[in-house]
PDB file of C-alpha atoms in Angstrom:
ATOM      1  CA  MET A1125       0.272  -0.593   0.237  1.00  0.00           C
ATOM      2  CA  PRO A1126       2.730   2.338  -0.701  1.00  0.00           C
ATOM      3  CA  GLN A1127       0.155   5.571  -0.821  1.00  0.00           C
ATOM      4  CA  MET A1128      -1.073   4.801   2.424  1.00  0.00           C
ATOM      5  CA  ALA A1129       2.788   4.720   3.666  1.00  0.00           C
ATOM      6  CA  GLU A1130       3.355   7.944   1.771  1.00  0.00           C
ATOM      7  CA  SER A1131       0.484   9.853   3.253  1.00  0.00           C
ATOM      8  CA  ALA A1132       1.067   7.976   6.587  1.00  0.00           C
ATOM      9  CA  THR A1133       4.757   9.720   6.649  1.00  0.00           C
ATOM     10  CA  LYS A1134       3.246  13.425   5.761  1.00  0.00           C
ATOM     11  CA  GLY A1135       3.961  16.261   8.041  1.00  0.00           C
ATOM     12  CA  ARG A1136       6.708  13.774   9.860  1.00  0.00           C
ATOM     13  CA  LEU A1137       9.693  16.538   8.767  1.00  0.00           C
ATOM     14  CA  LEU A1138      13.367  15.347   9.193  1.00  0.00           C
ATOM     15  CA  THR A1139      15.648  18.343  10.411  1.00  0.00           C
ATOM     16  CA  HIS A1140      19.217  18.337   9.197  1.00  0.00           C
ATOM     17  CA  PRO A1141      21.515  21.021   9.476  1.00  0.00           C
ATOM     18  CA  LYS A1142      22.953  22.955   6.122  1.00  0.00           C
ATOM     19  CA  THR A1143      26.476  22.222   5.379  1.00  0.00           C
ATOM     20  CA  GLU A1144      27.456  25.749   7.335  1.00  0.00           C
ATOM     21  CA  GLU A1145      25.457  24.679  10.535  1.00  0.00           C
ATOM     22  CA  ILE A1146      27.587  21.998  10.649  1.00  0.00           C
ATOM     23  CA  ARG A1147      29.813  21.752  14.357  1.00  0.00           C
ATOM     24  CA  ILE A1148      33.039  19.759  14.650  1.00  0.00           C
ATOM     25  CA  GLU A1149      31.869  19.338  18.707  1.00  0.00           C
ATOM     26  CA  ASN A1150      28.638  17.579  17.273  1.00  0.00           C
ATOM     27  CA  VAL A1151      29.962  15.597  14.722  1.00  0.00           C
ATOM     28  CA  LEU A1152      32.831  14.085  17.244  1.00  0.00           C
ATOM     29  CA  HIS A1153      30.250  13.673  19.822  1.00  0.00           C
ATOM     30  CA  ALA A1154      28.162  11.861  17.257  1.00  0.00           C
ATOM     31  CA  LEU A1155      31.247   9.639  16.132  1.00  0.00           C
ATOM     32  CA  SER A1156      32.349   8.880  19.851  1.00  0.00           C
ATOM     33  CA  ASP A1157      29.798   6.153  20.462  1.00  0.00           C
ATOM     34  CA  PRO A1158      30.597   2.400  19.180  1.00  0.00           C
ATOM     35  CA  ILE A1159      27.400   1.842  17.699  1.00  0.00           C
ATOM     36  CA  ARG A1160      27.369   5.204  15.726  1.00  0.00           C
ATOM     37  CA  LEU A1161      30.725   4.295  14.242  1.00  0.00           C
ATOM     38  CA  ARG A1162      29.738   1.020  12.892  1.00  0.00           C
ATOM     39  CA  ILE A1163      26.638   2.639  11.102  1.00  0.00           C
ATOM     40  CA  VAL A1164      28.902   5.107   9.535  1.00  0.00           C
ATOM     41  CA  ARG A1165      31.070   2.159   8.538  1.00  0.00           C
ATOM     42  CA  ASP A1166      28.377   0.456   7.135  1.00  0.00           C
ATOM     43  CA  LEU A1167      26.970   3.309   5.292  1.00  0.00           C
ATOM     44  CA  GLU A1168      30.743   4.198   4.153  1.00  0.00           C
ATOM     45  CA  ARG A1169      31.025   0.648   2.439  1.00  0.00           C
ATOM     46  CA  GLY A1170      28.080   0.915   0.373  1.00  0.00           C
ATOM     47  CA  HIS A1171      25.154  -0.080   2.293  1.00  0.00           C
ATOM     48  CA  GLU A1172      23.936   3.731   1.407  1.00  0.00           C
ATOM     49  CA  ASP A1173      20.237   4.216   1.135  1.00  0.00           C
ATOM     50  CA  MET A1174      19.379   1.199   3.761  1.00  0.00           C
ATOM     51  CA  ALA A1175      16.824   1.770   6.026  1.00  0.00           C
ATOM     52  CA  CYS A1176      17.709   1.829   9.101  1.00  0.00           C
ATOM     53  CA  MET A1177      16.435  -1.907  10.934  1.00  0.00           C
ATOM     54  CA  ALA A1178      18.722  -3.362   7.554  1.00  0.00           C
ATOM     55  CA  PHE A1179      21.497  -2.394   9.660  1.00  0.00           C
ATOM     56  CA  GLY A1180      21.076  -5.431  11.874  1.00  0.00           C
ATOM     57  CA  LEU A1181      22.497  -3.298  15.288  1.00  0.00           C
ATOM     58  CA  PRO A1182      22.357  -5.293  18.382  1.00  0.00           C
ATOM     59  CA  VAL A1183      20.227  -2.700  20.051  1.00  0.00           C
ATOM     60  CA  SER A1184      16.635  -1.918  20.726  1.00  0.00           C
ATOM     61  CA  LYS A1185      14.340  -0.336  17.921  1.00  0.00           C
ATOM     62  CA  SER A1186      14.458   3.109  19.834  1.00  0.00           C
ATOM     63  CA  THR A1187      17.935   3.012  20.395  1.00  0.00           C
ATOM     64  CA  SER A1188      18.843   2.619  16.935  1.00  0.00           C
ATOM     65  CA  THR A1189      16.252   5.347  15.858  1.00  0.00           C
ATOM     66  CA  HIS A1190      18.127   7.364  18.573  1.00  0.00           C
ATOM     67  CA  HIS A1191      21.529   7.061  16.784  1.00  0.00           C
ATOM     68  CA  PHE A1192      20.511   7.386  13.649  1.00  0.00           C
ATOM     69  CA  ARG A1193      19.087  10.844  14.958  1.00  0.00           C
ATOM     70  CA  VAL A1194      22.143  12.030  16.976  1.00  0.00           C
ATOM     71  CA  LEU A1195      23.699  11.018  13.734  1.00  0.00           C
ATOM     72  CA  ARG A1196      21.125  13.191  11.515  1.00  0.00           C
ATOM     73  CA  GLU A1197      21.050  16.533  13.549  1.00  0.00           C
ATOM     74  CA  SER A1198      25.220  16.325  14.056  1.00  0.00           C
ATOM     75  CA  GLY A1199      25.401  16.347   9.885  1.00  0.00           C
ATOM     76  CA  ILE A1200      26.965  13.072   9.323  1.00  0.00           C
ATOM     77  CA  ILE A1201      24.087  11.486   7.248  1.00  0.00           C
ATOM     78  CA  ARG A1202      21.220  12.176   5.671  1.00  0.00           C
ATOM     79  CA  GLN A1203      17.602  10.475   6.192  1.00  0.00           C
ATOM     80  CA  GLN A1204      14.629  10.518   4.131  1.00  0.00           C
ATOM     81  CA  TYR A1205      11.326   8.304   4.019  1.00  0.00           C
ATOM     82  CA  HIS A1206      10.688   5.753   1.645  1.00  0.00           C
ATOM     83  CA  GLY A1207       7.121   4.867   2.419  1.00  0.00           C
ATOM     84  CA  THR A1208       7.699   4.462   6.132  1.00  0.00           C
ATOM     85  CA  SER A1209      11.261   3.331   6.356  1.00  0.00           C
ATOM     86  CA  ARG A1210      13.911   5.991   6.851  1.00  0.00           C
ATOM     87  CA  VAL A1211      16.714   5.157   4.735  1.00  0.00           C
ATOM     88  CA  SER A1212      20.270   6.859   5.311  1.00  0.00           C
ATOM     89  CA  GLN A1213      22.592   8.539   3.200  1.00  0.00           C
ATOM     90  CA  LEU A1214      26.290   9.593   4.630  1.00  0.00           C
ATOM     91  CA  ARG A1215      26.996  13.412   3.665  1.00  0.00           C
ATOM     92  CA  ARG A1216      30.578  12.457   2.721  1.00  0.00           C
ATOM     93  CA  ASP A1217      31.007  15.759   0.530  1.00  0.00           C
ATOM     94  CA  ASP A1218      29.560  18.026   3.415  1.00  0.00           C
ATOM     95  CA  LEU A1219      32.289  16.243   6.146  1.00  0.00           C
ATOM     96  CA  ASP A1220      35.722  16.326   3.546  1.00  0.00           C
ATOM     97  CA  SER A1221      34.512  19.744   2.636  1.00  0.00           C
ATOM     98  CA  LEU A1222      34.349  21.415   6.318  1.00  0.00           C
ATOM     99  CA  PHE A1223      36.678  18.796   8.326  1.00  0.00           C
ATOM    100  CA  PRO A1224      39.342  17.134   5.408  1.00  0.00           C
ATOM    101  CA  GLY A1225      40.960  13.939   6.767  1.00  0.00           C
ATOM    102  CA  LEU A1226      38.395  13.346   9.593  1.00  0.00           C
ATOM    103  CA  LEU A1227      36.208  10.755   8.035  1.00  0.00           C
ATOM    104  CA  ASP A1228      39.090   8.657   6.532  1.00  0.00           C
ATOM    105  CA  ALA A1229      41.091   8.909   9.846  1.00  0.00           C
ATOM    106  CA  VAL A1230      38.465   7.889  12.060  1.00  0.00           C
ATOM    107  CA  LEU A1231      37.034   5.339   9.340  1.00  0.00           C
ATOM    108  CA  HIS A1232      41.044   3.688   9.432  1.00  0.00           C
ATOM    109  CA  ALA A1233      41.461   3.978  13.406  1.00  0.00           C
ATOM    110  CA  PRO A1234      43.056   0.737  14.811  1.00  0.00           C
ATOM    111  CA  ASN A1235      40.877  -0.999  17.710  1.00  0.00           C
ATOM    112  CA  LEU A1236      37.696  -0.395  15.969  1.00  0.00           C
ATOM    113  CA  THR A1237      34.943  -2.223  17.725  1.00  0.00           C
ATOM    114  CA  PRO A1238      33.831  -5.101  15.277  1.00  0.00           C
TER     115      PRO A1238
ATOM    116  CA  MET B1021      59.873  24.939  49.097  1.00  0.00           C
ATOM    117  CA  PRO B1022      60.467  22.943  46.497  1.00  0.00           C
ATOM    118  CA  GLN B1023      61.075  20.044  48.417  1.00  0.00           C
ATOM    119  CA  MET B1024      57.639  19.689  50.316  1.00  0.00           C
ATOM    120  CA  ALA B1025      55.886  20.182  47.044  1.00  0.00           C
ATOM    121  CA  GLU B1026      57.597  17.448  45.849  1.00  0.00           C
ATOM    122  CA  SER B1027      56.695  14.872  48.898  1.00  0.00           C
ATOM    123  CA  ALA B1028      53.281  16.180  48.672  1.00  0.00           C
ATOM    124  CA  THR B1029      52.939  14.990  45.304  1.00  0.00           C
ATOM    125  CA  LYS B1030      54.736  11.558  46.209  1.00  0.00           C
ATOM    126  CA  GLY B1031      51.961   8.655  45.690  1.00  0.00           C
ATOM    127  CA  ARG B1032      49.362  10.459  43.480  1.00  0.00           C
ATOM    128  CA  LEU B1033      49.544   8.530  40.593  1.00  0.00           C
ATOM    129  CA  LEU B1034      48.296  10.120  36.800  1.00  0.00           C
ATOM    130  CA  THR B1035      47.707   7.171  34.937  1.00  0.00           C
ATOM    131  CA  HIS B1036      47.639   7.558  31.014  1.00  0.00           C
ATOM    132  CA  PRO B1037      47.022   4.742  28.616  1.00  0.00           C
ATOM    133  CA  LYS B1038      49.756   3.021  26.481  1.00  0.00           C
ATOM    134  CA  THR B1039      49.731   4.125  23.054  1.00  0.00           C
ATOM    135  CA  GLU B1040      48.534   0.631  21.866  1.00  0.00           C
ATOM    136  CA  GLU B1041      45.535   1.516  24.776  1.00  0.00           C
ATOM    137  CA  ILE B1042      44.261   4.743  22.974  1.00  0.00           C
ATOM    138  CA  ARG B1043      40.929   4.081  21.626  1.00  0.00           C
ATOM    139  CA  ILE B1044      39.346   6.012  18.992  1.00  0.00           C
ATOM    140  CA  GLU B1045      36.057   6.411  20.569  1.00  0.00           C
ATOM    141  CA  ASN B1046      37.743   8.029  23.881  1.00  0.00           C
ATOM    142  CA  VAL B1047      39.439  10.551  21.658  1.00  0.00           C
ATOM    143  CA  LEU B1048      36.531  11.684  19.539  1.00  0.00           C
ATOM    144  CA  HIS B1049      34.314  12.095  22.688  1.00  0.00           C
ATOM    145  CA  ALA B1050      37.374  14.008  24.523  1.00  0.00           C
ATOM    146  CA  LEU B1051      37.453  16.358  21.917  1.00  0.00           C
ATOM    147  CA  SER B1052      33.551  16.766  21.356  1.00  0.00           C
ATOM    148  CA  ASP B1053      33.659  19.707  24.215  1.00  0.00           C
ATOM    149  CA  PRO B1054      34.205  23.028  23.263  1.00  0.00           C
ATOM    150  CA  ILE B1055      36.277  23.856  26.659  1.00  0.00           C
ATOM    151  CA  ARG B1056      38.446  20.568  25.778  1.00  0.00           C
ATOM    152  CA  LEU B1057      38.844  21.603  22.324  1.00  0.00           C
ATOM    153  CA  ARG B1058      40.117  24.766  23.355  1.00  0.00           C
ATOM    154  CA  ILE B1059      42.882  23.326  26.043  1.00  0.00           C
ATOM    155  CA  VAL B1060      43.978  21.131  22.977  1.00  0.00           C
ATOM    156  CA  ARG B1061      44.298  23.996  20.827  1.00  0.00           C
ATOM    157  CA  ASP B1062      45.920  26.079  23.174  1.00  0.00           C
ATOM    158  CA  LEU B1063      48.822  22.779  24.200  1.00  0.00           C
ATOM    159  CA  GLU B1064      48.866  22.771  19.993  1.00  0.00           C
ATOM    160  CA  ARG B1065      49.603  26.223  19.423  1.00  0.00           C
ATOM    161  CA  GLY B1066      52.906  25.794  21.908  1.00  0.00           C
ATOM    162  CA  HIS B1067      51.591  26.405  25.204  1.00  0.00           C
ATOM    163  CA  GLU B1068      53.571  23.210  26.139  1.00  0.00           C
ATOM    164  CA  ASP B1069      54.006  22.784  29.399  1.00  0.00           C
ATOM    165  CA  MET B1070      51.675  24.886  30.946  1.00  0.00           C
ATOM    166  CA  ALA B1071      49.980  24.377  34.432  1.00  0.00           C
ATOM    167  CA  CYS B1072      45.968  23.596  34.135  1.00  0.00           C
ATOM    168  CA  MET B1073      45.217  27.064  35.985  1.00  0.00           C
ATOM    169  CA  ALA B1074      47.733  28.622  33.484  1.00  0.00           C
ATOM    170  CA  PHE B1075      44.865  28.720  30.798  1.00  0.00           C
ATOM    171  CA  GLY B1076      42.701  30.733  32.384  1.00  0.00           C
ATOM    172  CA  LEU B1077      39.273  28.830  31.051  1.00  0.00           C
ATOM    173  CA  PRO B1078      36.088  30.186  32.273  1.00  0.00           C
ATOM    174  CA  VAL B1079      34.918  27.003  34.495  1.00  0.00           C
ATOM    175  CA  SER B1080      35.375  26.269  38.051  1.00  0.00           C
ATOM    176  CA  LYS B1081      38.494  24.963  39.305  1.00  0.00           C
ATOM    177  CA  SER B1082      37.230  21.278  39.989  1.00  0.00           C
ATOM    178  CA  THR B1083      35.789  21.408  36.013  1.00  0.00           C
ATOM    179  CA  SER B1084      39.043  22.343  34.954  1.00  0.00           C
ATOM    180  CA  THR B1085      40.324  19.479  36.322  1.00  0.00           C
ATOM    181  CA  HIS B1086      37.705  17.393  34.886  1.00  0.00           C
ATOM    182  CA  HIS B1087      37.995  18.340  31.645  1.00  0.00           C
ATOM    183  CA  PHE B1088      42.092  17.531  31.864  1.00  0.00           C
ATOM    184  CA  ARG B1089      41.522  14.185  32.962  1.00  0.00           C
ATOM    185  CA  VAL B1090      39.304  12.837  30.430  1.00  0.00           C
ATOM    186  CA  LEU B1091      41.845  14.577  28.125  1.00  0.00           C
ATOM    187  CA  ARG B1092      44.458  12.375  29.945  1.00  0.00           C
ATOM    188  CA  GLU B1093      42.497   9.170  30.077  1.00  0.00           C
ATOM    189  CA  SER B1094      41.181   9.078  26.521  1.00  0.00           C
ATOM    190  CA  GLY B1095      45.405   9.409  25.547  1.00  0.00           C
ATOM    191  CA  ILE B1096      45.408  13.191  24.292  1.00  0.00           C
ATOM    192  CA  ILE B1097      47.385  14.597  26.909  1.00  0.00           C
ATOM    193  CA  ARG B1098      50.176  13.849  29.197  1.00  0.00           C
ATOM    194  CA  GLN B1099      50.062  15.450  32.446  1.00  0.00           C
ATOM    195  CA  GLN B1100      53.048  15.504  35.319  1.00  0.00           C
ATOM    196  CA  TYR B1101      53.548  16.942  38.576  1.00  0.00           C
ATOM    197  CA  HIS B1102      55.817  20.129  38.934  1.00  0.00           C
ATOM    198  CA  GLY B1103      55.953  20.732  42.397  1.00  0.00           C
ATOM    199  CA  THR B1104      51.968  20.576  43.232  1.00  0.00           C
ATOM    200  CA  SER B1105      50.970  21.848  39.522  1.00  0.00           C
ATOM    201  CA  ARG B1106      50.146  19.619  36.687  1.00  0.00           C
ATOM    202  CA  VAL B1107      51.561  20.364  33.361  1.00  0.00           C
ATOM    203  CA  SER B1108      49.965  19.191  30.149  1.00  0.00           C
ATOM    204  CA  GLN B1109      51.752  18.217  27.043  1.00  0.00           C
ATOM    205  CA  LEU B1110      50.096  17.177  23.940  1.00  0.00           C
ATOM    206  CA  ARG B1111      50.773  13.472  22.677  1.00  0.00           C
ATOM    207  CA  ARG B1112      50.863  14.487  19.274  1.00  0.00           C
ATOM    208  CA  ASP B1113      52.741  11.748  18.033  1.00  0.00           C
ATOM    209  CA  ASP B1114      50.881   9.222  19.236  1.00  0.00           C
ATOM    210  CA  LEU B1115      47.599  10.510  18.041  1.00  0.00           C
ATOM    211  CA  ASP B1116      49.368  10.836  14.226  1.00  0.00           C
ATOM    212  CA  SER B1117      50.705   7.673  14.124  1.00  0.00           C
ATOM    213  CA  LEU B1118      47.331   6.046  15.559  1.00  0.00           C
ATOM    214  CA  PHE B1119      44.804   8.558  13.626  1.00  0.00           C
ATOM    215  CA  PRO B1120      46.728  10.416  10.817  1.00  0.00           C
ATOM    216  CA  GLY B1121      44.990  13.541  10.121  1.00  0.00           C
ATOM    217  CA  LEU B1122      42.741  13.260  12.839  1.00  0.00           C
ATOM    218  CA  LEU B1123      44.211  16.262  14.739  1.00  0.00           C
ATOM    219  CA  ASP B1124      44.436  18.576  11.687  1.00  0.00           C
ATOM    220  CA  ALA B1125      41.232  17.986  10.868  1.00  0.00           C
ATOM    221  CA  VAL B1126      39.920  18.972  14.053  1.00  0.00           C
ATOM    222  CA  LEU B1127      42.518  21.861  14.974  1.00  0.00           C
ATOM    223  CA  HIS B1128      41.308  23.347  11.475  1.00  0.00           C
ATOM    224  CA  ALA B1129      37.859  23.056  11.791  1.00  0.00           C
ATOM    225  CA  PRO B1130      35.509  25.849  10.908  1.00  0.00           C
ATOM    226  CA  ASN B1131      33.381  27.150  13.263  1.00  0.00           C
ATOM    227  CA  LEU B1132      35.613  26.480  16.156  1.00  0.00           C
ATOM    228  CA  THR B1133      34.210  28.291  19.767  1.00  0.00           C
ATOM    229  CA  PRO B1134      37.419  31.114  20.280  1.00  0.00           C
TER     230      PRO B1134
END
């Protein structure tokens, strides 16, 4: 029932900071959690446009939603509704232009939680 | 009374993670606070071996001590006693070898709190 799904999501605004509003403190905080780092790593590995639930995270649905919101509100990911699911995308271009080298340094860090 | 100061600090162990124990999550968390970012920026600008109090941070002494401890325990700075004062040093070599580009990306970020 795609039409129903569409209308069910109407009015649900997902707020995103503009590129120039992205702050390093918020980005660092968002990246400082192992679960959120794992999401970013998965998105970087090409799991673009995946629904939150498809990441198979070892946390509850509400915790997962929280982590994705922190990533979105800090400017690390973009989320949009596909039907009733939110799909996520890494804002790689924005992050690379604002903080060159940051994402690569983080994604290639040793001792990352698997 | 340098001798007294020395003995007053005996037994006060300042723990530091070994290089291989430094974890990216802890480093990112430590850097995600504006006051701690300012301390790191001051140390980077050549304020090496400065006592905590000399940074003139707009926070209480106990809050300042807390921020320096977070930086030390995450592996970002080294602290040692000079008399009764703790002086701090950025662990630049350790950070650059573990997370190449991270510190530069953070220190050159736009919109940093002054």
